[in-house]
Amino acid sequence: MASTDILDAEHRTGRIKVHKPEDFEGMRRAGRLAAECLDMLVPHVVPGAVTDDLDRMAREFILDHGALPACLGYRGYTKTLCISPNHIVCHGIPGERSLREGDIANIDVTVIVDGWHGDTSRMYGVGQIAPRAKRLVEVTYEALERGLAAVKPGATTGDIGHAIQSYVESMRCSVVRDFCGHGVGRVFHDAPNILHFGQRGTGEVLKPGMFFTIEPMVNLGKHPVKLLADGWTAVTRDKSLSAQCEHSVGVTEAAYEVFTVSPAGLFKPPLQSA
Ligand code: MF3
Ligand code: CO
Ligand code: CO
């Protein structure tokens, strides 16, 4: 996801691209490969898995498919994946750290296929997880579904944020404010910002051909986050658990198309809880 500050500072023209019907095919190919990369990782996300090994597997998978890892070298980032376990909200950097039984971890990947960016993330449960962790993950997936259901021509970005925030807060969880979804396409992080909170009828009006991500970050505790000294890793201030999932989507005449559907049906993890 994009930091809301970075997006405001950099925001190109601020104009939202409206893509042509043939551009959808480019996004389908990029989105499918990104989803296949996350599918490939599923059997490897087990207790003891070293996060750097997962990163290497993803990088090789992407390169073997003739695509590029978008994060590698992006604003100085040196990995292919972001791996964010437990109280890490987003942008966890793969390294020597290994995953442990009971962790919940978000893995986020962006691939570039013929210039088009496919950006998706999902949650993985490592072995048996606690019931409250399972509930958080379920709330986060439902939040994304509610956001998607608000996407159609004539609706606004605020309708998406409102749908997500009102649901998440009704479940006694909180929505992270400091990072947002973003326009996507030939550019990785473009206009518009897709805030995961807000008011109905505010923001930008959606039109067929707009491409963007929806990627809510949901905390079991309060919403504030802090950035670690590495300049990337964002964690919950209150150390509460955090979860996220992300799709890249296009607005169609009818409503929307999800570009990052898992061909194997693995977007939502089967979670084992005690
Ligand atoms: N994939 C993330 C997103 O959803 C961005 C990660 S940028 C990185 O937008 F540099 F941290 F990889
Ligand atoms: Co994103
Ligand atoms: Co992403």
Short mmCIF file of C-alpha atoms and ligand atoms in Angstrom, two decimals:
data_model
loop_
_atom_site.label_atom_id
_atom_site.label_comp_id
_atom_site.label_asym_id
_atom_site.label_seq_id
_atom_site.Cartn_x
_atom_site.Cartn_y
_atom_site.Cartn_z
CA MET A 1 0.00 0.00 0.00
CA ALA A 2 0.99 3.52 -0.24
CA SER A 3 1.65 5.85 2.61
CA THR A 4 -0.94 8.59 2.43
CA ASP A 5 1.79 11.26 2.90
CA ILE A 6 3.99 9.89 0.15
CA LEU A 7 1.08 9.82 -2.24
CA ASP A 8 0.07 13.37 -1.46
CA ALA A 9 3.62 14.60 -1.86
CA GLU A 10 4.25 12.80 -5.15
CA HIS A 11 0.94 12.90 -6.65
CA ARG A 12 1.94 13.25 -10.27
CA THR A 13 -0.82 15.12 -12.03
CA GLY A 14 -3.47 13.95 -9.59
CA ARG A 15 -5.47 12.99 -12.66
CA ILE A 16 -7.09 9.58 -12.55
CA LYS A 17 -6.47 7.47 -15.63
CA VAL A 18 -9.42 5.97 -17.42
CA HIS A 19 -8.16 2.88 -19.23
CA LYS A 20 -9.33 1.37 -22.50
CA PRO A 21 -11.13 -1.98 -22.72
CA GLU A 22 -7.96 -3.62 -24.13
CA ASP A 23 -5.98 -2.48 -21.06
CA PHE A 24 -8.05 -4.84 -18.91
CA GLU A 25 -6.29 -7.77 -20.58
CA GLY A 26 -2.89 -6.44 -19.49
CA MET A 27 -4.10 -6.15 -15.89
CA ARG A 28 -5.63 -9.64 -16.01
CA ARG A 29 -2.30 -11.15 -16.94
CA ALA A 30 -0.37 -9.19 -14.30
CA GLY A 31 -3.00 -9.83 -11.63
CA ARG A 32 -3.14 -13.55 -12.38
CA LEU A 33 0.63 -13.95 -12.11
CA ALA A 34 0.72 -12.06 -8.79
CA ALA A 35 -2.03 -14.35 -7.44
CA GLU A 36 -0.21 -17.44 -8.73
CA CYS A 37 2.93 -16.30 -6.93
CA LEU A 38 1.01 -16.14 -3.63
CA ASP A 39 -0.57 -19.54 -4.43
CA MET A 40 2.90 -21.01 -5.01
CA LEU A 41 3.98 -19.90 -1.51
CA VAL A 42 1.10 -21.58 0.35
CA PRO A 43 2.79 -24.95 1.06
CA HIS A 44 6.00 -23.15 2.08
CA VAL A 45 4.43 -20.97 4.76
CA VAL A 46 4.98 -23.38 7.66
CA PRO A 47 6.56 -23.15 11.12
CA GLY A 48 10.30 -22.50 10.71
CA ALA A 49 10.04 -21.03 7.20
CA VAL A 50 12.70 -18.32 6.80
CA THR A 51 11.15 -15.17 5.36
CA ASP A 52 14.15 -14.55 3.09
CA ASP A 53 13.70 -18.03 1.57
CA LEU A 54 10.08 -17.19 0.76
CA ASP A 55 11.27 -13.95 -0.82
CA ARG A 56 13.81 -15.80 -2.98
CA MET A 57 11.18 -18.32 -4.12
CA ALA A 58 8.86 -15.49 -5.13
CA ARG A 59 11.60 -13.60 -6.99
CA GLU A 60 12.61 -16.72 -8.94
CA PHE A 61 8.98 -17.56 -9.72
CA ILE A 62 8.33 -14.08 -11.09
CA LEU A 63 11.53 -13.95 -13.17
CA ASP A 64 10.91 -17.49 -14.49
CA HIS A 65 7.55 -16.26 -15.78
CA GLY A 66 9.15 -13.42 -17.71
CA ALA A 67 7.89 -10.76 -15.29
CA LEU A 68 9.58 -8.32 -12.89
CA PRO A 69 9.21 -7.92 -9.11
CA ALA A 70 7.95 -4.33 -8.75
CA CYS A 71 9.14 -3.83 -5.16
CA LEU A 72 12.77 -4.76 -5.85
CA GLY A 73 14.55 -1.40 -6.06
CA TYR A 74 11.34 0.57 -5.51
CA ARG A 75 12.22 3.66 -3.43
CA GLY A 76 15.26 1.76 -2.12
CA TYR A 77 13.37 -1.40 -1.09
CA THR A 78 15.57 -4.47 -1.67
CA LYS A 79 13.11 -7.39 -1.57
CA THR A 80 10.39 -8.89 -3.76
CA LEU A 81 7.83 -9.45 -1.02
CA CYS A 82 6.61 -7.66 2.05
CA ILE A 83 6.03 -10.20 4.84
CA SER A 84 4.20 -8.77 7.84
CA PRO A 85 3.50 -11.12 10.75
CA ASN A 86 1.32 -10.43 13.79
CA HIS A 87 1.62 -6.80 14.99
CA ILE A 88 3.41 -5.73 11.80
CA VAL A 89 0.84 -3.75 9.84
CA CYS A 90 2.63 -3.66 6.47
CA HIS A 91 5.99 -3.47 4.66
CA GLY A 92 7.70 -6.10 6.84
CA ILE A 93 11.07 -6.81 5.24
CA PRO A 94 11.99 -10.46 4.59
CA GLY A 95 15.22 -11.53 6.29
CA GLU A 96 16.61 -14.12 8.69
CA ARG A 97 13.42 -14.07 10.72
CA SER A 98 11.45 -17.30 10.53
CA LEU A 99 7.74 -17.84 10.96
CA ARG A 100 6.46 -19.60 14.07
CA GLU A 101 3.50 -21.80 14.90
CA GLY A 102 0.53 -19.55 15.65
CA ASP A 103 1.70 -16.56 13.58
CA ILE A 104 -0.62 -14.86 11.15
CA ALA A 105 1.31 -13.17 8.34
CA ASN A 106 0.42 -11.00 5.41
CA ILE A 107 2.42 -11.57 2.24
CA ASP A 108 2.22 -8.82 -0.37
CA VAL A 109 3.59 -9.07 -3.91
CA THR A 110 3.52 -6.84 -6.96
CA VAL A 111 4.60 -8.09 -10.38
CA ILE A 112 5.08 -6.20 -13.63
CA VAL A 113 3.93 -8.02 -16.78
CA ASP A 114 4.41 -6.12 -20.05
CA GLY A 115 4.41 -2.90 -18.07
CA TRP A 116 1.23 -3.63 -16.09
CA HIS A 117 1.33 -3.92 -12.28
CA GLY A 118 -0.53 -6.73 -10.49
CA ASP A 119 -0.62 -5.99 -6.74
CA THR A 120 -2.16 -8.38 -4.21
CA SER A 121 -1.71 -9.59 -0.65
CA ARG A 122 -3.31 -12.13 1.57
CA MET A 123 -3.06 -13.67 5.03
CA TYR A 124 -1.40 -16.97 5.86
CA GLY A 125 -1.91 -18.85 9.10
CA VAL A 126 1.17 -20.67 10.37
CA GLY A 127 0.01 -23.98 11.87
CA GLN A 128 -2.71 -23.61 14.52
CA ILE A 129 -3.65 -20.02 15.31
CA ALA A 130 -5.56 -18.47 18.21
CA PRO A 131 -9.32 -17.93 17.82
CA ARG A 132 -8.94 -14.12 18.11
CA ALA A 133 -6.37 -14.18 15.27
CA LYS A 134 -8.75 -16.21 13.12
CA ARG A 135 -11.54 -13.76 13.84
CA LEU A 136 -9.34 -10.78 12.89
CA VAL A 137 -8.43 -12.39 9.56
CA GLU A 138 -12.09 -13.15 8.84
CA VAL A 139 -13.10 -9.56 9.63
CA THR A 140 -10.35 -8.28 7.29
CA TYR A 141 -11.51 -10.43 4.35
CA GLU A 142 -15.11 -9.40 4.90
CA ALA A 143 -13.95 -5.76 5.01
CA LEU A 144 -12.37 -6.14 1.56
CA GLU A 145 -15.59 -7.79 0.28
CA ARG A 146 -17.65 -4.87 1.62
CA GLY A 147 -15.28 -2.42 -0.06
CA LEU A 148 -15.51 -4.26 -3.38
CA ALA A 149 -19.29 -4.35 -3.17
CA ALA A 150 -19.29 -0.53 -3.14
CA VAL A 151 -17.43 -0.33 -6.48
CA LYS A 152 -19.53 0.68 -9.48
CA PRO A 153 -19.70 3.61 -11.90
CA GLY A 154 -21.07 6.71 -10.17
CA ALA A 155 -20.11 5.56 -6.67
CA THR A 156 -17.23 7.38 -4.92
CA THR A 157 -13.98 6.41 -3.25
CA GLY A 158 -15.58 7.55 0.02
CA ASP A 159 -18.32 4.94 -0.46
CA ILE A 160 -15.60 2.27 -0.44
CA GLY A 161 -13.97 3.67 2.70
CA HIS A 162 -17.29 4.03 4.45
CA ALA A 163 -18.32 0.44 3.68
CA ILE A 164 -15.04 -0.85 5.11
CA GLN A 165 -14.84 1.36 8.18
CA SER A 166 -18.44 0.94 9.28
CA TYR A 167 -18.18 -2.85 9.06
CA VAL A 168 -14.77 -3.10 10.78
CA GLU A 169 -15.79 -0.84 13.66
CA SER A 170 -19.07 -2.74 14.10
CA MET A 171 -16.84 -5.77 14.73
CA ARG A 172 -14.90 -3.85 17.43
CA CYS A 173 -11.74 -3.66 15.33
CA SER A 174 -10.03 -0.58 13.86
CA VAL A 175 -8.96 0.57 10.39
CA VAL A 176 -5.41 1.83 9.83
CA ARG A 177 -5.40 5.43 8.61
CA ASP A 178 -1.78 5.93 7.56
CA PHE A 179 -1.76 3.70 4.47
CA CYS A 180 -4.25 3.42 1.68
CA GLY A 181 -5.09 1.69 -1.57
CA HIS A 182 -4.01 3.40 -4.78
CA GLY A 183 -4.50 3.72 -8.48
CA VAL A 184 -2.53 1.02 -10.30
CA GLY A 185 -1.78 0.15 -13.91
CA ARG A 186 1.33 1.12 -15.82
CA VAL A 187 2.21 3.10 -12.67
CA PHE A 188 2.62 1.21 -9.34
CA HIS A 189 1.16 3.87 -7.04
CA ASP A 190 -1.04 6.35 -8.85
CA ALA A 191 -4.09 8.52 -8.20
CA PRO A 192 -6.60 8.06 -6.66
CA ASN A 193 -5.93 7.29 -3.00
CA ILE A 194 -8.36 4.65 -1.78
CA LEU A 195 -8.82 5.38 1.92
CA HIS A 196 -10.27 2.50 3.93
CA PHE A 197 -12.34 4.88 6.03
CA GLY A 198 -14.51 7.87 5.25
CA GLN A 199 -17.88 9.19 4.36
CA ARG A 200 -20.34 8.18 1.68
CA GLY A 201 -20.48 10.42 -1.36
CA THR A 202 -17.05 12.02 -0.73
CA GLY A 203 -13.87 11.67 -2.76
CA GLU A 204 -13.57 10.81 -6.43
CA VAL A 205 -16.41 9.56 -8.61
CA LEU A 206 -15.68 6.10 -10.07
CA LYS A 207 -15.77 5.61 -13.83
CA PRO A 208 -15.40 2.51 -16.01
CA GLY A 209 -11.73 2.00 -16.83
CA MET A 210 -10.33 3.18 -13.49
CA PHE A 211 -7.91 0.66 -11.96
CA PHE A 212 -7.00 0.68 -8.25
CA THR A 213 -6.26 -1.48 -5.24
CA ILE A 214 -8.35 -1.99 -2.13
CA GLU A 215 -6.15 -3.21 0.72
CA PRO A 216 -7.59 -2.63 4.18
CA MET A 217 -5.33 -3.02 7.22
CA VAL A 218 -7.38 -3.96 10.28
CA ASN A 219 -6.16 -3.98 13.89
CA LEU A 220 -7.59 -5.88 16.85
CA GLY A 221 -6.65 -2.89 19.02
CA LYS A 222 -6.44 0.80 18.18
CA HIS A 223 -5.57 2.19 14.76
CA PRO A 224 -2.32 4.17 15.32
CA VAL A 225 0.84 2.77 13.79
CA LYS A 226 4.52 3.60 14.11
CA LEU A 227 7.37 3.18 11.68
CA LEU A 228 10.44 1.23 12.78
CA ALA A 229 13.99 2.56 12.33
CA ASP A 230 14.45 0.60 9.07
CA GLY A 231 12.17 3.19 7.49
CA TRP A 232 9.71 0.60 6.16
CA THR A 233 8.24 -1.69 8.81
CA ALA A 234 4.98 -0.30 10.20
CA VAL A 235 3.71 -1.79 13.48
CA THR A 236 0.67 -1.21 15.65
CA ARG A 237 1.49 1.27 18.43
CA ASP A 238 -0.40 -0.80 20.98
CA LYS A 239 1.26 -4.06 19.75
CA SER A 240 -2.14 -5.49 18.85
CA LEU A 241 -2.49 -7.97 15.98
CA SER A 242 -3.02 -6.57 12.50
CA ALA A 243 -4.21 -8.18 9.27
CA GLN A 244 -4.53 -7.10 5.64
CA CYS A 245 -5.64 -8.36 2.26
CA GLU A 246 -5.45 -6.69 -1.14
CA HIS A 247 -6.90 -6.98 -4.61
CA SER A 248 -6.24 -4.98 -7.78
CA VAL A 249 -9.54 -4.17 -9.48
CA GLY A 250 -10.94 -2.39 -12.50
CA VAL A 251 -14.23 -0.48 -12.67
CA THR A 252 -16.51 -1.92 -15.38
CA GLU A 253 -19.83 -0.70 -16.85
CA ALA A 254 -21.63 -3.20 -14.61
CA ALA A 255 -19.55 -2.85 -11.42
CA TYR A 256 -15.98 -4.16 -11.12
CA GLU A 257 -13.56 -6.88 -12.14
CA VAL A 258 -10.99 -8.35 -9.72
CA PHE A 259 -7.66 -8.85 -11.54
CA THR A 260 -5.95 -10.79 -8.73
CA VAL A 261 -8.30 -13.74 -8.25
CA SER A 262 -6.41 -16.87 -7.14
CA PRO A 263 -6.66 -19.48 -9.90
CA ALA A 264 -6.35 -22.15 -7.18
CA GLY A 265 -9.03 -20.59 -4.97
CA LEU A 266 -6.47 -19.87 -2.25
CA PHE A 267 -7.01 -16.13 -1.72
CA LYS A 268 -8.70 -16.73 1.61
CA PRO A 269 -6.64 -19.14 3.71
CA PRO A 270 -8.17 -22.15 5.41
CA LEU A 271 -7.30 -21.32 9.02
CA GLN A 272 -6.77 -23.94 11.73
CA SER A 273 -7.69 -22.62 15.11
CA ALA A 274 -7.85 -24.25 18.50
N1 MF3 B 1 2.71 -3.86 -2.50
C1 MF3 B 1 2.63 -2.73 -1.62
C2 MF3 B 1 1.33 -2.06 -1.94
O1 MF3 B 1 0.36 -2.61 -1.76
C3 MF3 B 1 3.75 -1.78 -1.80
C4 MF3 B 1 5.02 -2.25 -1.24
S1 MF3 B 1 6.20 -1.08 -1.62
C5 MF3 B 1 7.59 -1.78 -1.05
O2 MF3 B 1 1.21 -1.01 -2.46
F1 MF3 B 1 8.53 -1.08 -1.51
F2 MF3 B 1 7.50 -1.83 0.28
F3 MF3 B 1 7.66 -3.00 -1.46
CO CO B 2 -1.07 -1.88 -3.16
CO CO B 3 0.51 -4.71 -2.31
#
